[in-house]
Structures are given as structure tokens and as C-alpha cells.
Short mmCIF file of C-alpha atoms in Angstrom, two decimals:
data_model
loop_
_atom_site.label_atom_id
_atom_site.label_comp_id
_atom_site.label_asym_id
_atom_site.label_seq_id
_atom_site.Cartn_x
_atom_site.Cartn_y
_atom_site.Cartn_z
CA MET A 1 125.76 119.24 112.17
CA ASN A 2 127.69 122.12 113.66
CA GLY A 3 126.08 125.50 114.23
CA SER A 4 127.59 128.67 112.84
CA ARG A 5 129.68 131.06 114.92
CA SER A 6 126.71 133.43 115.09
CA GLY A 7 124.85 130.72 116.98
CA ARG A 8 121.73 130.99 114.82
CA GLY A 9 122.37 127.78 112.94
CA ARG A 10 120.31 126.12 110.27
CA LYS A 11 116.53 126.08 110.28
CA ILE A 12 114.01 123.64 108.81
CA VAL A 13 110.51 124.95 108.10
CA LEU A 14 108.02 122.10 107.70
CA TRP A 15 105.01 123.51 105.81
CA ARG A 16 101.76 121.63 105.36
CA HIS A 17 99.90 121.90 102.05
CA GLY A 18 96.80 124.03 101.51
CA GLN A 19 93.17 122.98 101.78
CA THR A 20 91.67 120.21 99.65
CA ALA A 21 88.06 119.14 99.13
CA TRP A 22 88.79 115.96 101.10
CA ASN A 23 90.05 118.02 104.03
CA LEU A 24 86.69 119.82 104.12
CA GLU A 25 84.85 116.49 103.96
CA ARG A 26 87.11 115.08 106.71
CA ARG A 27 87.96 112.32 104.25
CA PHE A 28 91.25 110.47 104.83
CA GLN A 29 93.62 111.29 101.98
CA GLY A 30 96.79 109.41 102.77
CA SER A 31 98.77 108.95 99.56
CA THR A 32 95.71 109.65 97.33
CA ASP A 33 96.66 112.47 94.95
CA ILE A 34 94.09 115.20 95.66
CA GLU A 35 94.32 118.75 94.28
CA LEU A 36 94.05 122.01 96.22
CA THR A 37 90.78 123.89 96.32
CA GLU A 38 90.71 127.53 95.21
CA GLU A 39 90.85 128.44 98.89
CA GLY A 40 93.86 126.13 99.26
CA ILE A 41 95.67 127.95 96.46
CA GLY A 42 94.88 131.25 98.17
CA GLN A 43 96.18 129.91 101.48
CA ALA A 44 99.42 128.83 99.82
CA ARG A 45 99.81 132.22 98.16
CA ARG A 46 99.34 134.10 101.43
CA ALA A 47 101.65 131.81 103.40
CA ALA A 48 104.29 131.93 100.68
CA ARG A 49 104.63 135.69 101.09
CA LEU A 50 105.31 135.21 104.81
CA LEU A 51 107.74 132.35 104.31
CA ALA A 52 109.59 134.24 101.59
CA SER A 53 110.52 136.82 104.24
CA LEU A 54 112.65 134.11 105.88
CA LYS A 55 114.80 134.13 102.73
CA PRO A 56 114.87 130.34 102.36
CA ASP A 57 117.85 128.78 100.62
CA ALA A 58 116.11 125.64 99.36
CA VAL A 59 112.67 124.07 98.97
CA VAL A 60 111.86 120.35 98.83
CA ALA A 61 108.33 119.01 98.49
CA SER A 62 106.25 115.87 98.30
CA ASP A 63 105.40 115.06 94.69
CA LEU A 64 101.67 114.76 95.43
CA ARG A 65 99.77 117.58 93.72
CA ARG A 66 98.50 119.28 96.86
CA ALA A 67 102.05 119.69 98.20
CA ALA A 68 103.67 120.43 94.84
CA ALA A 69 101.13 123.18 94.10
CA THR A 70 101.70 124.68 97.55
CA ALA A 71 105.46 124.67 97.01
CA ALA A 72 105.02 126.27 93.59
CA GLU A 73 103.59 129.39 95.24
CA LEU A 74 106.77 129.81 97.30
CA ALA A 75 108.90 129.19 94.23
CA ALA A 76 106.98 131.93 92.40
CA VAL A 77 107.91 134.58 94.98
CA THR A 78 111.45 133.41 95.77
CA GLY A 79 112.69 132.20 92.38
CA LEU A 80 113.89 128.97 94.00
CA THR A 81 113.62 125.65 92.18
CA VAL A 82 111.58 123.06 94.06
CA ALA A 83 113.00 119.56 94.46
CA HIS A 84 110.29 116.88 94.62
CA ASP A 85 110.64 113.61 96.50
CA ALA A 86 108.07 110.81 96.83
CA ALA A 87 109.56 109.98 100.25
CA LEU A 88 107.77 113.08 101.59
CA ARG A 89 104.30 111.78 100.67
CA GLU A 90 101.62 111.35 103.30
CA THR A 91 101.25 108.06 105.16
CA TYR A 92 99.80 105.27 103.03
CA ALA A 93 96.76 104.02 104.95
CA GLY A 94 95.29 101.33 102.72
CA ALA A 95 91.59 100.75 103.38
CA TRP A 96 91.24 103.99 105.35
CA GLN A 97 91.97 106.13 102.31
CA GLY A 98 88.85 107.77 100.90
CA LEU A 99 86.81 107.13 104.06
CA THR A 100 85.44 109.95 106.19
CA HIS A 101 86.44 110.33 109.83
CA VAL A 102 83.02 109.01 110.90
CA GLU A 103 83.34 105.96 108.64
CA ILE A 104 86.82 105.16 109.99
CA VAL A 105 85.63 105.33 113.61
CA GLU A 106 82.59 103.19 112.77
CA ARG A 107 84.47 100.51 110.81
CA TYR A 108 87.90 100.56 112.47
CA GLY A 109 87.13 101.91 115.94
CA GLU A 110 89.58 99.71 117.83
CA GLN A 111 92.37 100.40 115.35
CA TYR A 112 91.69 104.13 115.50
CA ALA A 113 91.71 104.13 119.31
CA ALA A 114 94.97 102.17 119.41
CA TRP A 115 96.58 104.68 117.03
CA LYS A 116 95.45 107.56 119.22
CA ARG A 117 96.98 105.82 122.24
CA GLY A 118 100.31 105.88 120.44
CA GLU A 119 100.47 102.17 119.66
CA PRO A 120 102.17 101.04 116.41
CA VAL A 121 99.20 100.55 114.07
CA ARG A 122 99.07 99.83 110.35
CA ARG A 123 96.02 101.97 109.71
CA GLY A 124 93.97 100.30 107.00
CA GLY A 125 96.83 97.85 106.47
CA GLY A 126 99.19 100.65 105.47
CA GLU A 127 102.43 102.10 106.83
CA LEU A 128 103.51 102.38 110.43
CA GLU A 129 104.29 105.92 111.54
CA THR A 130 107.87 104.84 112.21
CA GLU A 131 108.13 103.67 108.58
CA VAL A 132 106.96 107.09 107.41
CA ALA A 133 109.68 108.69 109.54
CA ASP A 134 112.19 106.17 108.18
CA ARG A 135 111.60 107.39 104.62
CA ALA A 136 110.93 111.09 105.19
CA ALA A 137 113.38 112.18 107.90
CA PRO A 138 116.54 111.16 105.97
CA VAL A 139 115.40 113.20 102.96
CA VAL A 140 114.88 116.26 105.15
CA LEU A 141 118.30 115.81 106.74
CA GLU A 142 119.96 115.27 103.37
CA HIS A 143 118.67 118.61 102.12
CA ALA A 144 119.44 120.34 105.44
CA GLU A 145 123.06 119.16 105.25
CA LYS A 146 123.44 121.09 101.98
CA LEU A 147 122.44 124.41 103.58
CA PRO A 148 124.92 127.17 104.37
CA ALA A 149 125.75 127.56 108.06
CA ASP A 150 122.79 129.88 108.76
CA GLY A 151 120.58 128.57 105.96
CA THR A 152 116.86 127.79 105.90
CA LEU A 153 115.19 124.81 104.25
CA VAL A 154 111.45 124.73 103.53
CA VAL A 155 109.91 121.24 103.41
CA VAL A 156 106.42 121.12 101.89
CA SER A 157 104.64 117.98 102.96
CA HIS A 158 101.62 116.56 104.80
CA GLY A 159 100.33 116.64 108.37
CA GLY A 160 101.15 113.07 109.36
CA THR A 161 104.49 113.00 107.60
CA ILE A 162 105.54 116.30 109.14
CA ARG A 163 104.56 115.17 112.64
CA THR A 164 106.48 111.89 112.40
CA THR A 165 109.49 113.67 110.91
CA ILE A 166 109.53 116.24 113.72
CA GLY A 167 109.26 113.44 116.28
CA ARG A 168 112.18 111.60 114.71
CA LEU A 169 114.40 114.68 114.39
CA LEU A 170 113.72 115.66 118.00
CA GLY A 171 114.66 112.17 119.14
CA LEU A 172 111.26 111.51 120.72
CA GLU A 173 110.10 107.93 121.17
CA ALA A 174 107.36 107.06 118.68
CA HIS A 175 104.61 106.68 121.27
CA HIS A 176 105.13 110.36 122.21
CA TRP A 177 104.64 111.69 118.65
CA GLU A 178 100.90 112.07 119.22
CA GLY A 179 101.85 114.80 121.71
CA LEU A 180 102.64 117.02 118.73
CA GLY A 181 99.30 118.48 117.65
CA GLY A 182 98.23 118.42 114.01
CA LEU A 183 99.00 121.20 111.56
CA THR A 184 96.31 123.42 110.07
CA ASN A 185 96.26 123.73 106.28
CA CYS A 186 99.18 125.85 105.06
CA CYS A 187 100.66 126.31 108.52
CA TRP A 188 104.17 125.30 109.48
CA SER A 189 106.57 124.27 112.21
CA VAL A 190 110.17 125.39 112.59
CA LEU A 191 113.14 123.36 113.79
CA GLY A 192 116.45 124.97 114.62
CA GLU A 193 119.77 123.30 115.25
CA GLY A 194 121.13 123.59 118.76
CA ALA A 195 124.11 122.24 120.65
CA ARG A 196 122.38 118.89 121.26
CA GLY A 197 120.57 118.52 117.95
CA TRP A 198 117.32 119.83 116.51
CA ARG A 199 114.92 121.87 118.65
CA LEU A 200 111.27 122.77 118.04
CA LEU A 201 111.14 126.57 117.79
CA GLU A 202 107.58 127.00 116.50
CA HIS A 203 104.67 124.62 115.96
CA ASN A 204 101.55 125.16 113.83
CA ALA A 205 102.57 128.76 113.15
CA GLY A 206 100.43 130.88 110.86
CA THR A 207 97.03 129.95 112.33
CA LEU A 208 94.49 132.72 112.87
CA PRO A 209 93.44 130.24 114.33
CA GLU A 210 91.80 127.73 112.00
CA PRO A 211 90.74 124.17 112.83
CA VAL A 212 92.94 121.25 111.90
CA LEU A 213 91.22 119.42 109.03
CA GLY A 214 93.07 116.37 107.81
CA ASP A 215 94.34 112.84 108.29
CA ASP A 216 96.31 113.72 111.41
CA ASP A 217 93.40 114.72 113.69
#
């Protein structure tokens, strides 16, 4: 993708959904379809006002309710229509889904440790992180390609999916993706196009700070 003559180029804002009850319980959500809490809706509303100031050109979101509801708050203040894509869902993690962090460490301690070391692990018998990137990154790029030369795309997704997508778009080897810290609820990262591809301009922006509560910690 070529940058514009102004040199600003396209931007991709990857925005994590708002708080859910399972986030508070440190319960692994994965592809389970959990709704936002009232606080999560408030987080999305506040963040949407900030993101609207970027004058985004397009919004694409995971079709899971927590991401779709977050995206709807941005649509309400920008008038943009949200495209939904199941490829932006969170990592499917099989037997881990619904378990608390403590339960996962107790029952799958070796698997958890291997994942944290950056080894390719099918957590709970689910997807590899590279498989998540395989499905999500092309969707992000497809929508980015449709932007005007200085356009901005907002992608509303999930912590793990966003991290793997950033890693893939930056060209990092998969075992280095853990080096990208998790996203707090309703915070975002920004990629900008440069002469040699995508660059990470901001990461976990919008924190006050708040702790990271979710599958990716």
C-alpha cells in the first residue's frame, strides 16, 4: 500500500471491547458470546467520543455481542455503518473457555506456561495464535485497502485477536507476539503505514491507567 503525498498515510485503530462480567471474574471468554456490563457500555461510550475525533472512514467489528455493542457506540456518534465479520472473533480456546485464570493455571499449568513462553499452543484444544492471525489479519487489510489515501479504519475486536493481528501486520515472528502487552477494556492501538509497511504508533492508548482484565493476560 502506498502512502499519500502528505506522508500521513492510512491508519488502523484496533479497539478492544468494553468490560464484561467474565472480565471481572478473570474468566476466559474466548469465542463465548458474553455481553457488556453497564460499566462496559459506559466505557465504550466514553471511548467512542475520543475515537470519533479521529474522523474514521470505516468501522469493522467482531460479530460477538461485546464487540458489536462497543462498535455501535462509535456508529452512534459518527453515523458510520459497522461491518461485522466472524473472522475478528476472539481465539477459540476449547476447554479453557469459562474457566477462571486460577482454574486454568491449576488444571493446565504446563500448557499455560508454554503459551507464555511463546510456544505454539492449542489452549484447551483450540486455535493456535497463528491461526487467529491467519483469519483476522486479512480481514483488517481488506478493509484498510478500501480507505482513502489518508483514511482511518477502526477495528473493534478482542485482546488476543488484536495482539496477534498487530504481530502479523508488523511482520514479527509469532514467538515475539507476547512482547506486545495486553489491552485494557475499551483501549486501543494504532498502526500507521510507513515506507516499509505498518508501524505501531500507539499501544494500549486510553488507559488512565486501568488493569488488563481478560483472556490475554
